[in-house]
Short mmCIF file of C-alpha atoms in Angstrom, two decimals:
data_model
loop_
_atom_site.label_atom_id
_atom_site.label_comp_id
_atom_site.label_asym_id
_atom_site.label_seq_id
_atom_site.Cartn_x
_atom_site.Cartn_y
_atom_site.Cartn_z
CA UNK A 1320 -40.20 -5.95 -10.80
CA UNK A 1321 -43.84 -5.10 -11.58
CA UNK A 1322 -45.18 -8.62 -12.23
CA UNK A 1323 -47.15 -8.63 -8.96
CA UNK A 1324 -48.30 -5.04 -9.32
CA UNK A 1325 -52.07 -4.47 -9.60
CA UNK A 1326 -53.18 -0.91 -10.30
CA UNK A 1327 -56.59 -1.62 -8.79
CA UNK A 1328 -54.91 -2.23 -5.43
CA UNK A 1329 -54.00 1.47 -5.11
CA UNK A 1330 -56.70 2.53 -2.70
CA UNK A 1331 -54.66 4.46 -0.13
CA UNK A 1332 -51.53 6.61 0.19
CA UNK A 1333 -49.22 3.76 1.28
CA UNK A 1334 -50.13 1.67 -1.75
CA UNK A 1335 -49.56 4.68 -4.01
CA UNK A 1336 -46.12 5.30 -2.52
CA UNK A 1337 -45.23 1.64 -2.95
CA UNK A 1338 -46.28 1.76 -6.60
CA UNK A 1339 -44.33 4.96 -7.27
CA UNK A 1340 -41.27 3.48 -5.55
CA UNK A 1341 -41.40 0.43 -7.81
CA UNK A 1342 -41.74 2.62 -10.88
CA UNK A 1343 -38.77 4.79 -9.84
CA UNK A 1344 -36.59 1.73 -9.30
CA UNK A 1345 -37.65 0.40 -12.68
CA UNK A 1346 -36.69 3.72 -14.30
CA UNK A 1347 -33.30 3.59 -12.53
CA UNK A 1348 -32.67 0.03 -13.71
CA UNK A 1349 -33.77 0.81 -17.28
CA UNK A 1350 -31.59 3.93 -17.38
CA UNK A 1351 -28.53 1.97 -16.26
CA UNK A 1352 -29.24 -0.80 -18.75
CA UNK A 1353 -29.81 1.78 -21.50
CA UNK A 1354 -26.43 3.40 -20.87
CA UNK A 1355 -24.70 0.01 -20.96
CA UNK A 1356 -26.46 -0.93 -24.20
CA UNK A 1357 -25.55 2.41 -25.79
CA UNK A 1358 -21.90 1.88 -24.92
CA UNK A 1359 -21.95 -1.70 -26.21
CA UNK A 1360 -23.79 -0.66 -29.37
CA UNK A 1361 -21.17 2.01 -30.15
CA UNK A 1362 -18.35 -0.51 -29.59
CA UNK A 1363 -20.02 -2.94 -32.01
CA UNK A 1364 -20.54 -0.17 -34.58
CA UNK A 1365 -16.88 0.82 -34.36
CA UNK A 1366 -15.77 -2.81 -34.70
CA UNK A 1367 -18.04 -3.28 -37.71
CA UNK A 1368 -16.56 -0.20 -39.38
CA UNK A 1369 -13.05 -1.46 -38.73
CA UNK A 1370 -13.87 -4.85 -40.23
CA UNK A 1371 -15.06 -3.01 -43.36
CA UNK A 1372 -11.77 -1.16 -43.52
CA UNK A 1373 -13.31 2.08 -42.27
CA UNK A 1374 -12.77 4.06 -39.10
CA UNK A 1375 -14.85 4.01 -35.96
CA UNK A 1376 -16.30 7.02 -34.15
CA UNK A 1377 -13.54 9.61 -33.74
CA UNK A 1378 -12.48 10.48 -30.21
CA UNK A 1379 -12.55 14.27 -30.14
CA UNK A 1380 -11.13 15.74 -26.98
CA UNK A 1381 -13.18 18.45 -25.31
CA UNK A 1382 -11.80 22.01 -25.09
CA UNK A 1383 -11.67 21.62 -21.33
CA UNK A 1384 -11.12 18.41 -19.47
CA UNK A 1385 -14.47 17.09 -18.22
CA UNK A 1386 -14.68 16.31 -14.52
CA UNK A 1387 -13.99 12.63 -13.87
CA UNK A 1388 -15.75 10.32 -11.48
CA UNK A 1389 -14.67 11.29 -7.98
CA UNK A 1390 -15.21 8.47 -5.51
CA UNK A 1391 -13.13 10.05 -2.75
CA UNK A 1392 -14.77 10.32 0.66
CA UNK A 1393 -12.19 12.64 2.22
CA UNK A 1394 -14.55 15.62 2.27
CA UNK A 1395 -17.30 13.67 4.05
CA UNK A 1396 -15.21 11.86 6.65
CA UNK A 1397 -12.75 14.57 7.62
CA UNK A 1398 -13.28 17.83 9.41
CA UNK A 1399 -11.19 20.73 8.18
CA UNK A 1400 -8.54 21.72 10.71
CA UNK A 1401 -7.04 25.15 11.03
CA UNK A 1402 -3.57 25.10 9.55
CA UNK A 1403 -0.74 26.13 11.83
CA UNK A 1404 2.33 27.35 10.00
CA UNK A 1405 5.54 27.24 12.02
CA UNK A 1406 8.55 29.48 11.66
CA UNK A 1407 10.71 28.20 8.82
CA UNK A 1408 13.78 30.09 9.98
CA UNK A 1409 13.94 28.11 13.23
CA UNK A 1410 14.30 24.87 11.27
CA UNK A 1411 17.11 26.01 8.96
CA UNK A 1412 20.59 24.84 9.85
CA UNK A 1413 23.29 27.51 9.39
CA UNK A 1414 26.48 26.31 7.65
CA UNK A 1415 28.26 29.60 6.92
CA UNK A 1416 28.12 33.11 8.34
CA UNK A 1417 29.10 36.26 6.45
CA UNK A 1418 28.98 39.89 7.53
CA UNK A 1419 27.65 42.39 5.01
CA UNK A 1420 29.15 45.82 5.63
CA UNK A 1421 27.61 49.20 4.87
CA UNK A 1422 29.73 51.38 2.57
CA UNK A 1423 31.29 53.99 4.95
CA UNK A 1424 31.10 56.57 2.20
CA UNK A 1425 27.29 56.72 2.46
CA UNK A 1426 27.14 57.00 6.25
CA UNK A 1427 26.65 60.37 7.94
CA UNK A 1428 29.07 61.40 10.70
CA UNK A 1429 26.59 60.70 13.51
CA UNK A 1430 25.74 57.13 12.37
CA UNK A 1431 25.92 54.66 15.26
CA UNK A 1432 26.40 50.88 14.95
CA UNK A 1433 23.24 49.07 16.15
CA UNK A 1434 24.15 45.42 15.59
CA UNK A 1435 23.06 43.17 12.74
CA UNK A 1436 19.85 42.43 10.86
CA UNK A 1437 19.60 38.65 10.31
CA UNK A 1438 18.80 37.34 6.81
CA UNK A 1439 18.99 33.59 6.17
CA UNK A 1440 19.55 32.59 2.53
CA UNK A 1441 19.37 28.93 1.53
CA UNK A 1442 21.56 27.57 -1.25
CA UNK A 1443 23.10 24.31 -2.38
CA UNK A 1444 26.48 23.41 -3.82
CA UNK A 1445 26.32 20.74 -6.52
CA UNK A 1446 29.60 20.19 -8.31
CA UNK A 1447 32.30 17.56 -8.60
CA UNK A 1448 34.65 17.18 -5.65
CA UNK A 1449 37.33 14.76 -6.83
CA UNK A 1450 40.07 13.50 -4.51
CA UNK A 1451 43.48 12.14 -5.46
CA UNK A 1452 44.42 9.44 -2.96
CA UNK A 1453 48.14 8.72 -2.61
CA UNK A 1454 48.20 5.20 -1.22
CA UNK A 1455 51.43 4.31 0.53
CA UNK A 1456 53.14 1.34 -1.04
CA UNK A 1457 55.75 -0.90 0.58
CA UNK A 1458 57.61 -3.89 -0.74
CA UNK A 1459 59.27 -6.66 1.29
CA UNK A 1460 62.09 -8.37 -0.66
CA UNK A 1461 62.35 -11.11 1.94
CA UNK A 1462 58.66 -12.01 1.62
CA UNK A 1463 58.35 -10.96 -2.01
CA UNK A 1464 55.15 -9.16 -1.00
CA UNK A 1465 53.74 -5.68 -1.64
CA UNK A 1466 51.81 -3.76 1.05
CA UNK A 1467 49.35 -1.12 -0.14
CA UNK A 1468 47.36 1.27 2.07
CA UNK A 1469 43.58 0.78 1.77
CA UNK A 1470 41.16 3.46 0.69
CA UNK A 1471 38.80 4.86 3.34
CA UNK A 1472 35.47 3.02 3.69
CA UNK A 1473 33.02 3.85 0.91
CA UNK A 1474 35.62 5.09 -1.60
CA UNK A 1475 36.12 1.86 -3.49
CA UNK A 1476 35.04 1.57 -7.13
CA UNK A 1477 36.16 5.03 -8.36
CA UNK A 1478 33.33 6.95 -6.69
CA UNK A 1479 32.95 8.38 -3.21
CA UNK A 1480 30.19 7.69 -0.66
CA UNK A 1481 28.37 10.99 -1.27
CA UNK A 1482 27.92 10.24 -4.96
CA UNK A 1483 27.01 6.61 -4.27
CA UNK A 1484 24.38 7.82 -1.78
CA UNK A 1485 22.88 10.41 -4.11
CA UNK A 1486 22.32 7.95 -6.96
CA UNK A 1487 19.81 5.65 -5.10
CA UNK A 1488 18.29 8.70 -3.41
CA UNK A 1489 17.57 10.29 -6.80
CA UNK A 1490 16.33 7.09 -8.43
CA UNK A 1491 14.32 5.29 -5.74
CA UNK A 1492 13.18 8.14 -3.51
CA UNK A 1493 12.98 11.17 -5.82
CA UNK A 1494 11.87 9.12 -8.87
CA UNK A 1495 14.38 10.63 -11.28
CA UNK A 1496 15.11 8.48 -14.33
CA UNK A 1497 18.57 7.01 -14.93
CA UNK A 1498 18.98 9.16 -18.04
CA UNK A 1499 18.28 12.35 -16.09
CA UNK A 1500 20.52 11.31 -13.20
CA UNK A 1501 23.33 10.70 -15.66
CA UNK A 1502 22.72 14.08 -17.30
CA UNK A 1503 22.73 15.84 -13.91
CA UNK A 1504 25.95 14.20 -12.76
CA UNK A 1505 27.71 14.92 -16.04
CA UNK A 1506 26.68 18.57 -15.79
CA UNK A 1507 28.32 18.58 -12.35
CA UNK A 1508 31.56 17.33 -13.89
CA UNK A 1509 31.30 13.62 -13.03
CA UNK A 1510 32.56 11.15 -15.64
CA UNK A 1511 30.17 8.21 -15.34
CA UNK A 1512 28.88 5.70 -17.89
CA UNK A 1513 25.26 4.56 -18.16
CA UNK A 1514 26.28 0.96 -17.43
CA UNK A 1515 28.16 1.93 -14.28
CA UNK A 1516 25.20 4.00 -13.09
CA UNK A 1517 22.90 0.99 -13.57
CA UNK A 1518 25.32 -1.24 -11.64
CA UNK A 1519 25.41 1.28 -8.77
CA UNK A 1520 21.63 1.01 -8.51
CA UNK A 1521 21.18 -2.78 -8.54
CA UNK A 1522 24.47 -4.65 -8.12
CA UNK A 1523 26.17 -5.72 -4.86
CA UNK A 1524 23.37 -4.51 -2.57
CA UNK A 1525 23.40 -7.49 -0.19
CA UNK A 1526 23.80 -5.36 3.00
CA UNK A 1527 20.71 -3.35 2.05
CA UNK A 1528 18.75 -6.51 1.16
CA UNK A 1529 19.65 -7.94 4.58
CA UNK A 1530 18.49 -4.77 6.33
CA UNK A 1531 15.19 -4.89 4.45
CA UNK A 1532 14.64 -8.50 5.57
CA UNK A 1533 15.42 -7.53 9.17
CA UNK A 1534 13.12 -4.50 9.21
CA UNK A 1535 10.31 -6.59 7.69
CA UNK A 1536 10.55 -9.23 10.40
CA UNK A 1537 10.71 -6.50 13.05
CA UNK A 1538 7.67 -4.84 11.45
CA UNK A 1539 5.68 -8.08 11.57
CA UNK A 1540 6.65 -8.46 15.22
CA UNK A 1541 5.71 -4.86 16.04
CA UNK A 1542 1.94 -5.41 15.92
CA UNK A 1543 -0.56 -8.28 15.58
CA UNK A 1544 -2.19 -6.47 12.63
CA UNK A 1545 -0.81 -5.34 9.29
CA UNK A 1546 -2.03 -3.28 6.34
CA UNK A 1547 -1.85 -5.06 2.98
CA UNK A 1548 -2.54 -4.04 -0.61
CA UNK A 1549 -1.21 -4.72 -4.10
CA UNK A 1550 -0.81 -2.94 -7.41
CA UNK A 1551 0.29 -3.99 -10.87
CA UNK A 1552 3.89 -3.62 -12.01
CA UNK A 1553 6.01 -4.65 -15.01
CA UNK A 1554 9.04 -6.93 -14.99
CA UNK A 1555 10.87 -7.37 -18.30
CA UNK A 1556 7.69 -6.33 -20.12
CA UNK A 1557 5.49 -8.86 -18.28
CA UNK A 1558 2.63 -8.01 -15.93
CA UNK A 1559 3.38 -8.80 -12.30
CA UNK A 1560 2.21 -7.52 -8.91
CA UNK A 1561 3.75 -5.41 -6.19
CA UNK A 1562 2.48 -6.24 -2.69
CA UNK A 1563 2.71 -3.78 0.17
CA UNK A 1564 2.83 -4.77 3.87
CA UNK A 1565 3.00 -1.97 6.41
CA UNK A 1566 1.96 -0.46 9.71
CA UNK A 1567 2.80 2.94 11.32
CA UNK A 1568 6.43 1.86 11.83
CA UNK A 1569 7.50 0.35 8.51
CA UNK A 1570 6.62 -0.34 4.87
CA UNK A 1571 7.84 -3.30 2.81
CA UNK A 1572 7.44 -3.95 -0.92
CA UNK A 1573 7.44 -7.35 -2.64
CA UNK A 1574 7.14 -8.04 -6.38
CA UNK A 1575 5.75 -11.42 -7.48
CA UNK A 1576 4.38 -12.96 -10.71
CA UNK A 1577 1.03 -13.78 -9.05
CA UNK A 1578 -1.28 -12.47 -6.35
CA UNK A 1579 -2.88 -15.73 -5.22
CA UNK A 1580 -3.52 -16.73 -1.62
CA UNK A 1581 -0.36 -18.87 -1.65
CA UNK A 1582 1.61 -15.86 -2.88
CA UNK A 1583 0.35 -13.78 0.03
CA UNK A 1584 1.42 -16.59 2.37
CA UNK A 1585 4.86 -16.57 0.72
CA UNK A 1586 5.16 -12.85 1.43
CA UNK A 1587 4.02 -13.19 5.05
CA UNK A 1588 6.77 -15.80 5.54
CA UNK A 1589 9.28 -13.64 3.60
CA UNK A 1590 9.64 -16.37 0.97
CA UNK A 1591 10.94 -19.10 3.21
CA UNK A 1592 10.31 -22.55 1.63
CA UNK A 1593 6.62 -23.45 1.52
CA UNK A 1594 5.25 -25.98 3.99
CA UNK A 1595 1.84 -27.65 4.14
CA UNK A 1596 -0.02 -29.15 7.07
CA UNK A 1597 -3.16 -31.30 7.15
CA UNK A 1598 -4.79 -30.88 10.55
CA UNK A 1599 -8.24 -30.00 11.87
CA UNK A 1600 -7.81 -26.35 10.91
CA UNK A 1601 -6.93 -27.34 7.34
CA UNK A 1602 -10.04 -29.51 7.07
CA UNK A 1603 -12.15 -26.64 8.44
CA UNK A 1604 -10.94 -24.51 5.52
CA UNK A 1605 -11.52 -27.38 3.10
CA UNK A 1606 -15.13 -27.48 4.33
CA UNK A 1607 -15.46 -23.77 3.55
CA UNK A 1608 -14.25 -24.47 0.01
CA UNK A 1609 -16.96 -27.18 -0.28
CA UNK A 1610 -14.82 -29.94 -1.72
CA UNK A 1611 -16.56 -33.27 -2.52
CA UNK A 1612 -16.73 -35.78 0.34
CA UNK A 1613 -14.77 -38.47 -1.56
CA UNK A 1614 -11.90 -36.00 -1.95
CA UNK A 1615 -11.99 -35.18 1.75
CA UNK A 1616 -11.94 -38.90 2.63
CA UNK A 1617 -8.86 -39.42 0.47
CA UNK A 1618 -7.15 -36.44 2.11
CA UNK A 1619 -7.77 -37.94 5.57
CA UNK A 1620 -5.70 -40.94 4.47
CA UNK A 1621 -2.64 -38.70 3.88
CA UNK A 1622 -0.10 -37.98 6.67
CA UNK A 1623 -1.82 -35.77 9.27
CA UNK A 1624 -0.33 -33.27 11.76
CA UNK A 1625 3.00 -33.47 9.95
CA UNK A 1626 4.51 -30.43 8.17
CA UNK A 1627 5.42 -31.34 4.60
CA UNK A 1628 7.60 -29.44 2.13
CA UNK A 1629 6.11 -28.48 -1.22
CA UNK A 1630 7.64 -31.27 -3.41
CA UNK A 1631 6.53 -33.95 -0.92
CA UNK A 1632 3.01 -32.55 -0.61
CA UNK A 1633 2.56 -32.22 -4.37
CA UNK A 1634 3.80 -35.77 -4.89
CA UNK A 1635 1.25 -37.06 -2.35
CA UNK A 1636 -1.54 -35.22 -4.17
CA UNK A 1637 -0.41 -36.59 -7.54
CA UNK A 1638 -0.38 -40.19 -6.28
CA UNK A 1639 -3.43 -40.15 -4.01
CA UNK A 1640 -5.75 -37.73 -5.85
CA UNK A 1641 -4.74 -37.71 -9.53
CA UNK A 1642 -8.30 -36.84 -10.57
CA UNK A 1643 -8.24 -33.42 -8.85
CA UNK A 1644 -9.21 -30.44 -10.97
CA UNK A 1645 -7.02 -27.30 -10.93
CA UNK A 1646 -9.40 -25.35 -8.68
CA UNK A 1647 -9.80 -28.23 -6.20
CA UNK A 1648 -6.03 -28.64 -6.06
CA UNK A 1649 -5.63 -24.91 -5.38
CA UNK A 1650 -8.20 -25.04 -2.56
CA UNK A 1651 -6.39 -27.97 -0.90
CA UNK A 1652 -3.02 -26.25 -1.15
CA UNK A 1653 -4.49 -23.02 0.21
CA UNK A 1654 -6.06 -24.81 3.18
CA UNK A 1655 -2.93 -26.80 4.03
CA UNK A 1656 -0.71 -23.74 3.48
CA UNK A 1657 -2.79 -21.56 5.81
CA UNK A 1658 -2.76 -24.25 8.50
CA UNK A 1659 1.03 -24.56 8.21
CA UNK A 1660 1.42 -20.77 8.39
CA UNK A 1661 -0.61 -20.56 11.60
CA UNK A 1662 1.57 -23.28 13.13
CA UNK A 1663 4.82 -21.38 12.47
CA UNK A 1664 7.06 -20.90 15.49
CA UNK A 1665 10.23 -19.38 13.98
CA UNK A 1666 8.57 -16.42 12.21
CA UNK A 1667 5.93 -13.90 13.39
CA UNK A 1668 2.37 -14.83 12.43
CA UNK A 1669 -0.01 -11.98 11.59
CA UNK A 1670 -3.35 -12.19 13.39
CA UNK A 1671 -5.30 -9.52 11.49
CA UNK A 1672 -4.96 -8.16 7.96
CA UNK A 1673 -6.44 -4.73 7.32
CA UNK A 1674 -7.34 -4.66 3.63
CA UNK A 1675 -10.01 -4.43 0.97
CA UNK A 1676 -12.27 -7.33 -0.05
CA UNK A 1677 -9.84 -8.98 -2.48
CA UNK A 1678 -10.33 -12.78 -2.23
CA UNK A 1679 -6.62 -13.58 -1.83
CA UNK A 1680 -6.58 -11.82 1.57
CA UNK A 1681 -9.46 -13.82 3.04
CA UNK A 1682 -8.99 -16.77 5.44
CA UNK A 1683 -5.23 -16.22 5.77
CA UNK A 1684 -5.46 -14.61 9.20
CA UNK A 1685 -7.69 -15.41 12.14
CA UNK A 1686 -9.60 -12.17 11.60
CA UNK A 1687 -10.00 -9.65 8.82
CA UNK A 1688 -10.51 -5.91 9.26
CA UNK A 1689 -12.11 -4.27 6.24
CA UNK A 1690 -11.51 -0.72 5.13
CA UNK A 1691 -14.38 1.73 5.67
CA UNK A 1692 -13.10 4.01 2.91
CA UNK A 1693 -13.25 1.16 0.38
CA UNK A 1694 -16.75 0.31 1.48
CA UNK A 1695 -17.86 3.95 1.30
CA UNK A 1696 -16.44 4.20 -2.21
CA UNK A 1697 -18.89 1.52 -3.36
CA UNK A 1698 -21.80 3.75 -2.28
CA UNK A 1699 -20.44 6.71 -4.24
CA UNK A 1700 -20.20 4.52 -7.36
CA UNK A 1701 -23.99 4.00 -7.37
CA UNK A 1702 -24.46 7.31 -9.26
CA UNK A 1703 -28.30 7.33 -9.37
CA UNK A 1704 -30.11 8.85 -12.36
CA UNK A 1705 -33.15 10.19 -10.50
CA UNK A 1706 -32.81 13.16 -8.11
CA UNK A 1707 -35.05 11.38 -5.58
CA UNK A 1708 -32.61 8.46 -5.42
CA UNK A 1709 -29.67 10.88 -5.28
CA UNK A 1710 -31.29 12.53 -2.26
CA UNK A 1711 -31.79 9.15 -0.56
CA UNK A 1712 -28.15 8.24 -1.22
CA UNK A 1713 -26.85 11.56 0.10
CA UNK A 1714 -28.97 11.28 3.24
CA UNK A 1715 -27.70 7.78 3.95
CA UNK A 1716 -24.06 8.75 3.29
CA UNK A 1717 -24.39 11.57 5.81
CA UNK A 1718 -25.39 8.98 8.43
CA UNK A 1719 -22.70 6.59 7.18
CA UNK A 1720 -19.83 9.06 7.71
CA UNK A 1721 -21.30 10.31 10.96
CA UNK A 1722 -21.10 6.73 12.25
CA UNK A 1723 -17.52 6.56 10.94
CA UNK A 1724 -16.61 9.67 12.96
CA UNK A 1725 -18.15 8.10 16.05
CA UNK A 1726 -15.86 5.08 15.56
CA UNK A 1727 -12.89 7.45 15.38
CA UNK A 1728 -13.90 8.96 18.71
CA UNK A 1729 -14.29 5.47 20.19
CA UNK A 1730 -10.70 4.64 19.21
CA UNK A 1731 -9.52 7.58 21.32
CA UNK A 1732 -11.57 6.61 24.40
CA UNK A 1733 -12.95 3.06 24.21
CA UNK A 1734 -15.50 1.86 26.79
CA UNK A 1735 -17.85 -1.08 27.20
CA UNK A 1736 -20.88 1.22 27.13
CA UNK A 1737 -19.82 2.86 23.88
CA UNK A 1738 -18.88 -0.54 22.43
CA UNK A 1739 -22.43 -1.77 22.93
CA UNK A 1740 -23.99 1.47 21.68
CA UNK A 1741 -21.99 1.46 18.45
CA UNK A 1742 -22.71 -2.22 17.89
CA UNK A 1743 -26.43 -1.54 18.17
CA UNK A 1744 -26.15 1.58 16.04
CA UNK A 1745 -24.50 -0.45 13.26
CA UNK A 1746 -27.42 -2.90 13.28
CA UNK A 1747 -29.87 -0.04 13.15
CA UNK A 1748 -28.09 1.91 10.41
CA UNK A 1749 -27.37 -1.01 8.12
CA UNK A 1750 -30.83 -2.52 8.36
CA UNK A 1751 -32.25 0.66 6.79
CA UNK A 1752 -34.65 0.29 3.87
CA UNK A 1753 -34.72 3.41 1.68
CA UNK A 1754 -36.81 2.17 -1.25
CA UNK A 1755 -33.91 2.70 -3.68
CA UNK A 1756 -33.14 -0.90 -4.57
CA UNK A 1757 -29.47 -0.47 -5.53
CA UNK A 1758 -28.78 1.41 -2.30
CA UNK A 1759 -30.68 -1.13 -0.19
CA UNK A 1760 -28.68 -3.96 -1.73
CA UNK A 1761 -25.42 -2.14 -0.97
CA UNK A 1762 -26.53 -1.51 2.64
CA UNK A 1763 -27.32 -5.20 3.04
CA UNK A 1764 -23.84 -6.12 1.77
CA UNK A 1765 -22.21 -3.85 4.34
CA UNK A 1766 -24.39 -5.36 7.04
CA UNK A 1767 -23.22 -8.85 6.07
CA UNK A 1768 -19.61 -7.75 6.70
CA UNK A 1769 -20.30 -6.58 10.25
CA UNK A 1770 -17.62 -8.70 12.05
CA UNK A 1771 -14.90 -7.32 9.78
CA UNK A 1772 -16.25 -3.75 9.76
CA UNK A 1773 -16.55 -3.55 13.56
CA UNK A 1774 -13.40 -5.38 14.62
CA UNK A 1775 -12.15 -2.00 15.83
CA UNK A 1776 -14.61 -2.19 18.75
CA UNK A 1777 -12.63 -5.12 20.19
CA UNK A 1778 -9.24 -3.76 19.09
CA UNK A 1779 -9.17 0.06 19.14
CA UNK A 1780 -5.59 0.10 17.83
CA UNK A 1781 -6.90 -0.86 14.39
CA UNK A 1782 -7.22 1.98 11.87
CA UNK A 1783 -10.58 2.31 10.13
CA UNK A 1784 -9.08 2.52 6.66
CA UNK A 1785 -6.30 1.03 4.57
CA UNK A 1786 -4.87 4.35 3.41
CA UNK A 1787 -1.46 3.44 4.85
CA UNK A 1788 -1.03 0.68 2.25
CA UNK A 1789 -2.84 2.54 -0.53
CA UNK A 1790 -0.56 5.57 -0.24
CA UNK A 1791 2.46 3.28 -0.29
CA UNK A 1792 1.07 1.59 -3.40
CA UNK A 1793 0.77 5.00 -5.09
CA UNK A 1794 4.51 5.48 -4.62
CA UNK A 1795 5.13 2.32 -6.65
CA UNK A 1796 2.60 3.53 -9.25
CA UNK A 1797 4.49 6.82 -9.62
CA UNK A 1798 7.75 4.91 -9.96
CA UNK A 1799 6.13 2.65 -12.56
CA UNK A 1800 4.87 5.63 -14.59
CA UNK A 1801 8.31 7.26 -14.62
CA UNK A 1802 10.60 4.25 -15.05
CA UNK A 1803 8.05 1.81 -16.55
CA UNK A 1804 9.43 -1.32 -14.87
CA UNK A 1805 12.43 -3.52 -14.17
CA UNK A 1806 14.22 -5.90 -16.53
CA UNK A 1807 16.17 -8.29 -14.31
CA UNK A 1808 15.67 -10.10 -10.98
CA UNK A 1809 18.43 -7.93 -9.47
CA UNK A 1810 16.64 -4.78 -10.58
CA UNK A 1811 13.29 -5.98 -9.25
CA UNK A 1812 14.77 -6.87 -5.88
CA UNK A 1813 16.57 -3.52 -5.72
CA UNK A 1814 13.30 -1.66 -6.40
CA UNK A 1815 11.60 -3.52 -3.55
CA UNK A 1816 14.51 -3.11 -1.14
CA UNK A 1817 15.28 0.58 -1.58
CA UNK A 1818 11.63 1.62 -1.71
CA UNK A 1819 11.13 -0.30 1.56
CA UNK A 1820 14.15 1.36 3.17
CA UNK A 1821 13.09 4.81 1.98
CA UNK A 1822 9.49 4.52 3.21
CA UNK A 1823 10.52 3.00 6.55
CA UNK A 1824 13.23 5.60 7.17
CA UNK A 1825 10.68 8.38 6.68
CA UNK A 1826 8.25 6.76 9.13
CA UNK A 1827 11.04 6.53 11.71
CA UNK A 1828 12.02 10.18 11.19
CA UNK A 1829 15.36 9.39 9.52
CA UNK A 1830 16.76 11.36 6.60
CA UNK A 1831 17.04 8.76 3.82
CA UNK A 1832 20.09 10.42 2.25
CA UNK A 1833 21.83 10.48 5.64
CA UNK A 1834 20.94 6.82 6.10
CA UNK A 1835 22.41 5.86 2.71
CA UNK A 1836 25.61 7.80 3.38
CA UNK A 1837 25.92 6.27 6.83
CA UNK A 1838 25.76 2.74 5.43
CA UNK A 1839 27.87 3.31 2.31
CA UNK A 1840 30.59 5.25 4.16
CA UNK A 1841 30.74 2.53 6.81
CA UNK A 1842 30.23 4.91 9.76
CA UNK A 1843 27.09 3.13 11.06
CA UNK A 1844 26.09 5.96 13.37
CA UNK A 1845 22.39 5.48 12.50
CA UNK A 1846 20.97 2.41 14.30
CA UNK A 1847 19.55 -0.54 12.39
CA UNK A 1848 16.03 0.20 11.20
CA UNK A 1849 14.87 -3.10 12.69
CA UNK A 1850 16.13 -2.02 16.12
CA UNK A 1851 14.36 1.33 15.85
CA UNK A 1852 11.12 -0.41 14.88
CA UNK A 1853 11.39 -2.70 17.91
CA UNK A 1854 12.03 0.26 20.23
CA UNK A 1855 9.13 2.33 18.86
CA UNK A 1856 6.81 -0.68 18.95
CA UNK A 1857 7.46 -1.13 22.68
CA UNK A 1858 6.49 2.51 23.24
CA UNK A 1859 3.40 2.52 20.98
CA UNK A 1860 2.11 -0.92 22.08
CA UNK A 1861 0.09 -1.46 18.91
CA UNK A 1862 -1.23 -4.79 20.21
CA UNK A 1863 -2.39 -3.76 23.68
CA UNK A 1864 -5.94 -5.08 23.30
CA UNK A 1865 -4.65 -8.51 22.26
CA UNK A 1866 -2.72 -8.77 25.50
CA UNK A 1867 -5.72 -7.92 27.68
CA UNK A 1868 -8.76 -8.55 25.50
CA UNK A 1869 -10.25 -11.53 23.68
#
């Protein structure tokens, strides 16, 4: 950093400032390196002690929990709104009415009745309510056949629809463990085994799986853009990944062993059989991956403009390009898979993914919209050592979130004039040079992502952050912390299905317990979630700018 620095060149104030700036950046870099070396040195010391049969440095917890690193930007980007508290009594449904009388013995002779004073008391009844069904039975000697009256819908399998609705509500929506659900039901007087409870949660759920598939397709059709994120999960003790696709009308969960680009394509097609297509678009992606020219020439000799199923495509690669390395093979499959996805006609194709910068999300859609909150978090992670650099960072972050708030205002009232102003303001803001090297490098990285950071100017329907998917991912994290993970494919699919149904029902304003009872009891008074999504999408018009814009 100081190789070209000559102290004799300091003959004016500007040169002095430049020299001091270089020294401050050097101090910052040395401080960061020193902290890393200290941490590494302590790890090596501990390992050396362990190899000698001794103990490493003890981890003594502080008396009070030290404040952790807080990378949240909520305080900077949001303005506090005055809370309006509504009347709770107006929202309470009355089920019973009782009159409380005054003891006549305490009333004076001139006491006059003046009506009633209303007091609403909420309570719940949770106890067994068992029913003995007497099913009529007839026998026909001539036909040698017995006729038996059926049970009402939802009462098959020894348990009624209310109980069968509460069990998935408790487990998937309220995150109560199976052991605690069993304990609660037994306290209420229900005789239920642990195995039967497990079966009620994961077995014979085909109608719910079908509804999840339908709501997912309707959700993909409801807007050209979708939020996406993923989080780790456990299946039979093995690390896997839970992917979340959502928009304001729905949320869908998918658990897979991998989180590659092909896996994301599988999810976007709802796991229909993979297809691959070699066309001009595929070769454009192959060029991005920078595959060798001989490999590209051999690919051109394969069948072009013809969708191929996975076994056929893999066989062609094995015969024609046996020398391919694993990474080259993956790039070819990604390119051909993306091209085939964009050519789909029978399933909705997403045009924009709103996400973080994870590599598996890139190139899949025509455009990518990056999350401003994720980007802002990277600035807060700089954590400068010197107060001068801290001041520079704070000053820039003030401008950063001010620009973010201007984008929020633009979404409410977009105009060509404001579009151009914000575009120019982005160039101005993210070409700033502060003199703090780490901050300047981060600013330059944001500037390089301009098309994905400012896609909202062309499509004001796009949110500026990916909180929708992140909050949905947290729900899976909470479930993972409480129940650890699933053991079987049926259990994994049930987790994904019921968490999707629960989250979507809430977004559509439907009571999840009422929804479960409606389906299990066979009344079907609540419309299909897919139909509600389609109706709301027509009213919201989440893709208006795609219909009229570029």
